[in-house]
Short mmCIF file of C-alpha atoms in Angstrom, two decimals:
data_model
loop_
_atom_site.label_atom_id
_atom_site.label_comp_id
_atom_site.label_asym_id
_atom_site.label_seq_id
_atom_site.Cartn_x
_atom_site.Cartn_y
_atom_site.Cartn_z
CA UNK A 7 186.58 169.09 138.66
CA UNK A 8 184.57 169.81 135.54
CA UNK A 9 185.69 166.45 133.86
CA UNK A 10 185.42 164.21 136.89
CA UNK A 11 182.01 165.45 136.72
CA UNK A 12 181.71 164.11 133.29
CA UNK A 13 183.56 161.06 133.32
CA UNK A 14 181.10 159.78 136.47
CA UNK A 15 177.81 160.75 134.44
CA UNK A 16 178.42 158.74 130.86
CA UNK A 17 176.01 159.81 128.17
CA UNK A 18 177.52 157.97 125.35
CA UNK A 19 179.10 154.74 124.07
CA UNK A 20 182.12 156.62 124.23
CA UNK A 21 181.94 158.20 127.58
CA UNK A 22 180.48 154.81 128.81
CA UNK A 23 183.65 153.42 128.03
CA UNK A 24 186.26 155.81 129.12
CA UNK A 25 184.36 155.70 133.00
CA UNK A 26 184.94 151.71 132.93
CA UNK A 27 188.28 152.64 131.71
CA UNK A 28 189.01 154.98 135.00
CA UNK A 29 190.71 157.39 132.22
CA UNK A 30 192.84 159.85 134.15
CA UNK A 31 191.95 163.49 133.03
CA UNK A 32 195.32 164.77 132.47
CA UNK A 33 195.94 162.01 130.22
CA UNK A 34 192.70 162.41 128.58
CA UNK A 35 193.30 165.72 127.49
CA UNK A 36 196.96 165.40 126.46
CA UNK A 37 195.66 162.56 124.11
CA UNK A 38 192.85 164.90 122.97
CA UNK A 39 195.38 167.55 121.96
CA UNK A 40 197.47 165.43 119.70
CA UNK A 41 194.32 164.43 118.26
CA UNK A 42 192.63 167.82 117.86
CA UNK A 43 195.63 168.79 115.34
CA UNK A 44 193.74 168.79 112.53
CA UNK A 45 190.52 170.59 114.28
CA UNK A 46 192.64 173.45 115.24
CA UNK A 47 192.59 174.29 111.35
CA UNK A 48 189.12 176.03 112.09
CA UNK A 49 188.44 175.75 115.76
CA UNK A 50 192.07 177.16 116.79
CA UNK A 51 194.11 175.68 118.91
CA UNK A 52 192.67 177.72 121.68
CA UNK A 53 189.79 176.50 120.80
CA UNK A 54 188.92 180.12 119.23
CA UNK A 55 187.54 179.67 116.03
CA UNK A 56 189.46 181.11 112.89
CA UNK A 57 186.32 181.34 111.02
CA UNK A 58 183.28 183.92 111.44
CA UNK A 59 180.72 180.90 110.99
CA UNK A 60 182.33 177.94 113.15
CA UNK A 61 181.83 177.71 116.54
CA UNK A 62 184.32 178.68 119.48
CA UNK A 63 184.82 175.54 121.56
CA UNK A 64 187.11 176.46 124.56
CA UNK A 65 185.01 175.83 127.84
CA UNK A 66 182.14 174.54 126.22
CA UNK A 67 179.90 171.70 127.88
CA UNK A 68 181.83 168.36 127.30
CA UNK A 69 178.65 166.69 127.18
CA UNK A 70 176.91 168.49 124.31
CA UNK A 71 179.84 169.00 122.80
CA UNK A 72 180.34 164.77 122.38
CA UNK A 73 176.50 163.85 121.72
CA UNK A 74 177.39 166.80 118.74
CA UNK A 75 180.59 164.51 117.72
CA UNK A 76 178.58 160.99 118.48
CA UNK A 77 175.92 162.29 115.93
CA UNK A 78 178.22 163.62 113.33
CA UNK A 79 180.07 160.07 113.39
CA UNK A 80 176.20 158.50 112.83
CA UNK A 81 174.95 161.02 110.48
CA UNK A 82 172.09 162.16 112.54
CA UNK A 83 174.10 165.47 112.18
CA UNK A 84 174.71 166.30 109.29
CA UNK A 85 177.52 168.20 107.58
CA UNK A 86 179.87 166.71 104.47
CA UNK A 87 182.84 168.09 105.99
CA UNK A 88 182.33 167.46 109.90
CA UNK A 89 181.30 163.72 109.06
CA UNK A 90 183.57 162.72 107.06
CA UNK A 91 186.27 163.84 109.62
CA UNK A 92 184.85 162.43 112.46
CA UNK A 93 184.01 159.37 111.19
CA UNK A 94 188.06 158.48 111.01
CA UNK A 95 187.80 159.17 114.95
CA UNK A 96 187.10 156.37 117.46
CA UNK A 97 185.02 156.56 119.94
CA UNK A 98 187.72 157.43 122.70
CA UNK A 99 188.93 159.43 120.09
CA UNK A 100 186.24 161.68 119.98
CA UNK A 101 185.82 161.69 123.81
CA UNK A 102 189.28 162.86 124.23
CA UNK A 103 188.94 165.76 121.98
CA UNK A 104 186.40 166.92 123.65
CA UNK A 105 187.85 166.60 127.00
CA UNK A 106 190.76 168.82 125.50
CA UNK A 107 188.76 171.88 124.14
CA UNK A 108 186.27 171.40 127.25
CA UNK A 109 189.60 171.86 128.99
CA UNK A 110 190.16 175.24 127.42
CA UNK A 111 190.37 178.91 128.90
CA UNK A 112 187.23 180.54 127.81
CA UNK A 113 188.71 183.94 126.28
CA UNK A 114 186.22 185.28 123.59
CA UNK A 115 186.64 188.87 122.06
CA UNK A 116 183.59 189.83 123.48
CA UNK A 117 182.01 192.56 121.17
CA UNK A 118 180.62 195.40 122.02
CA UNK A 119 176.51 195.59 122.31
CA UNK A 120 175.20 195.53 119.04
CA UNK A 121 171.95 197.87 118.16
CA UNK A 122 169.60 194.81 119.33
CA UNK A 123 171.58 193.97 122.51
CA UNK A 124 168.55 195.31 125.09
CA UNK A 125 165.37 193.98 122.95
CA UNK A 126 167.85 190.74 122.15
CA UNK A 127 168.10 189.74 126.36
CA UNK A 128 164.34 190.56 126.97
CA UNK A 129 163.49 188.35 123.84
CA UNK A 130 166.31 185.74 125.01
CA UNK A 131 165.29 186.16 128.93
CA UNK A 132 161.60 184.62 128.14
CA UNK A 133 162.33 182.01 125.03
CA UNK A 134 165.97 180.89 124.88
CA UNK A 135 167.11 180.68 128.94
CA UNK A 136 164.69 178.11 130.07
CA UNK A 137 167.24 175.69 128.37
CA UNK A 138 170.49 177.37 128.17
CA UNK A 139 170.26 179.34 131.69
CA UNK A 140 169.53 183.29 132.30
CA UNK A 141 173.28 184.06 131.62
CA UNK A 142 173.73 181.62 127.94
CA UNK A 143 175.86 179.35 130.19
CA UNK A 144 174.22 176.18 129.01
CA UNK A 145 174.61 173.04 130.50
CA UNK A 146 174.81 169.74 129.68
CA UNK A 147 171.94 168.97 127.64
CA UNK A 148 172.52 172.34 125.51
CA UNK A 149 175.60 174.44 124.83
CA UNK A 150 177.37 177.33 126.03
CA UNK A 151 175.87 180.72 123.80
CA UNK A 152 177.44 183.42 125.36
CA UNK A 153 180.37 184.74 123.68
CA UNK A 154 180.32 182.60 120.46
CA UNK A 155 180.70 183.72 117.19
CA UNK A 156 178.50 185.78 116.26
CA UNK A 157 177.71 184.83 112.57
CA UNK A 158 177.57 181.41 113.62
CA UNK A 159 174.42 182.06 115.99
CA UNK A 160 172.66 183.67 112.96
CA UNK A 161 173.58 180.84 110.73
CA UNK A 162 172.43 178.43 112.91
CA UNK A 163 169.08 180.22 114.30
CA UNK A 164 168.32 180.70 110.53
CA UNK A 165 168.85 176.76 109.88
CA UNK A 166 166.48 175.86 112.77
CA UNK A 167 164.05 178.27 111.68
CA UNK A 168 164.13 176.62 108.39
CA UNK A 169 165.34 173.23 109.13
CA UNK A 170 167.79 172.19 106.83
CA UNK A 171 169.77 168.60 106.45
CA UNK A 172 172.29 170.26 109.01
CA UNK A 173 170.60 171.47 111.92
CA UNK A 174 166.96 169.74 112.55
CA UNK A 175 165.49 169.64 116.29
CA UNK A 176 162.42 170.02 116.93
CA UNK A 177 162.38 171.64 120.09
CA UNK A 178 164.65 174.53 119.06
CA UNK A 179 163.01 175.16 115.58
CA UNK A 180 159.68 175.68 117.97
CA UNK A 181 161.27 177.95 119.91
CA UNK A 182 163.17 180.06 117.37
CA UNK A 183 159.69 179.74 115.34
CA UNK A 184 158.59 181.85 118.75
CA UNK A 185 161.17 184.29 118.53
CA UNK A 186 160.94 185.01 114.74
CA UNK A 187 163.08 186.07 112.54
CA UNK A 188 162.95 189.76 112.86
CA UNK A 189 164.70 189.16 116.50
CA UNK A 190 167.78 186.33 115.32
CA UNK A 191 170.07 189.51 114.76
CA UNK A 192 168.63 191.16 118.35
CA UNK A 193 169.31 188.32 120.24
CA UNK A 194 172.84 187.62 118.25
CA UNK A 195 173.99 190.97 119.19
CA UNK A 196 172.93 190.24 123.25
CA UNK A 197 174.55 186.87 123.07
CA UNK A 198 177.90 187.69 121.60
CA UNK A 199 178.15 190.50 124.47
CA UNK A 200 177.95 188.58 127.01
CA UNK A 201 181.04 187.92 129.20
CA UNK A 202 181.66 184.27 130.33
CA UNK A 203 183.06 183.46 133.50
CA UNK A 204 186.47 182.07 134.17
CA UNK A 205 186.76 179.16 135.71
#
């Protein structure tokens, strides 16, 4: 299972603690639910976001998706809203709420190829799947891509190609420096097309 996987290979304070713990999954996840109440404002309960520029996070990488939450809570992320929030979470806190939407059906509304789709995967294909795999699945150094919002990919490909307080990595604005911006909305349109597999 997905989470046992997880729970075995800690990369965090928080997941450190929960493996001592021998946290059960099921429990894990129901306690990450009651906790994610106030996340599903934006993220949907589904873990299908409500919003055109915040992520989907049904199915995506537990890992990732708690180093995002573990920097948020330090401030190496940075976002008024998201810290603030996840600051009042403890560490288990935050590892359970992940466990819940990592739990999560992946069910995007996949949309139809955009203009770019074709030039988008070739451009994708040689720059962007050396880290997050030929078909956007990710893993758990670097999140899911295919199937997420769209105008959240843009936003966020923009930021690292002009690094901004809330998205700063070196490695990515390097690469999205290589694709350019003349191909963000090509390789947007290829990304949110893609179909992700259910599990």
């Amino acid at each position: 299972m997905w989470l046992a996987g997880w729970l075995m290979a800690p990369v965090s304070a928080a997941d450190a603690a929960l493996t001592d713990g021998a946290a059960d999954a099921s429990a894990l996840i129901a306690a990450g639910r009651k906790t994610a109440g106030f996340c599903a404002n934006y993220h949907g309960q589904s873990g299908l976001s409500k919003y055109p520029d915040v992520p989907n996070l049904a199915g995506q990488n537990p890992a990732y998706l708690l180093r995002q939450l573990d920097a948020f809570a330090a401030g190496r992320r940075r976002n008024d809203f998201m810290e603030g929030l996840v600051k009042m979470l403890s560490a288990d806190d935050r590892a359970a709420v992940v466990a819940y939407y990592a739990s999560l059906p992946v069910t995007p509304s996949r949309a139809a190829p955009g203009p770019g789709a074709e030039a988008g995967g070739r451009a994708f294909a040689q720059i962007c799947a050396p880290c997050h795999g030929k078909d956007a699945l990710g893993g758990n150094e670097f999140p899911r891509l295919a199937g997420q919002q769209s105008e959240y990919l843009r936003i966020n490909l923009m930021r690292y190609l002009h690094p901004t307080k809330e998205r700063s990595y070196g490695p990515m604005t390097a690469a999205v420096m290589r694709l350019g911006e003349d191909k963000i909305d090509a390789v947007v349109d290829y990304l949110s097309s893609l179909d992700v597999p259910r599990d």
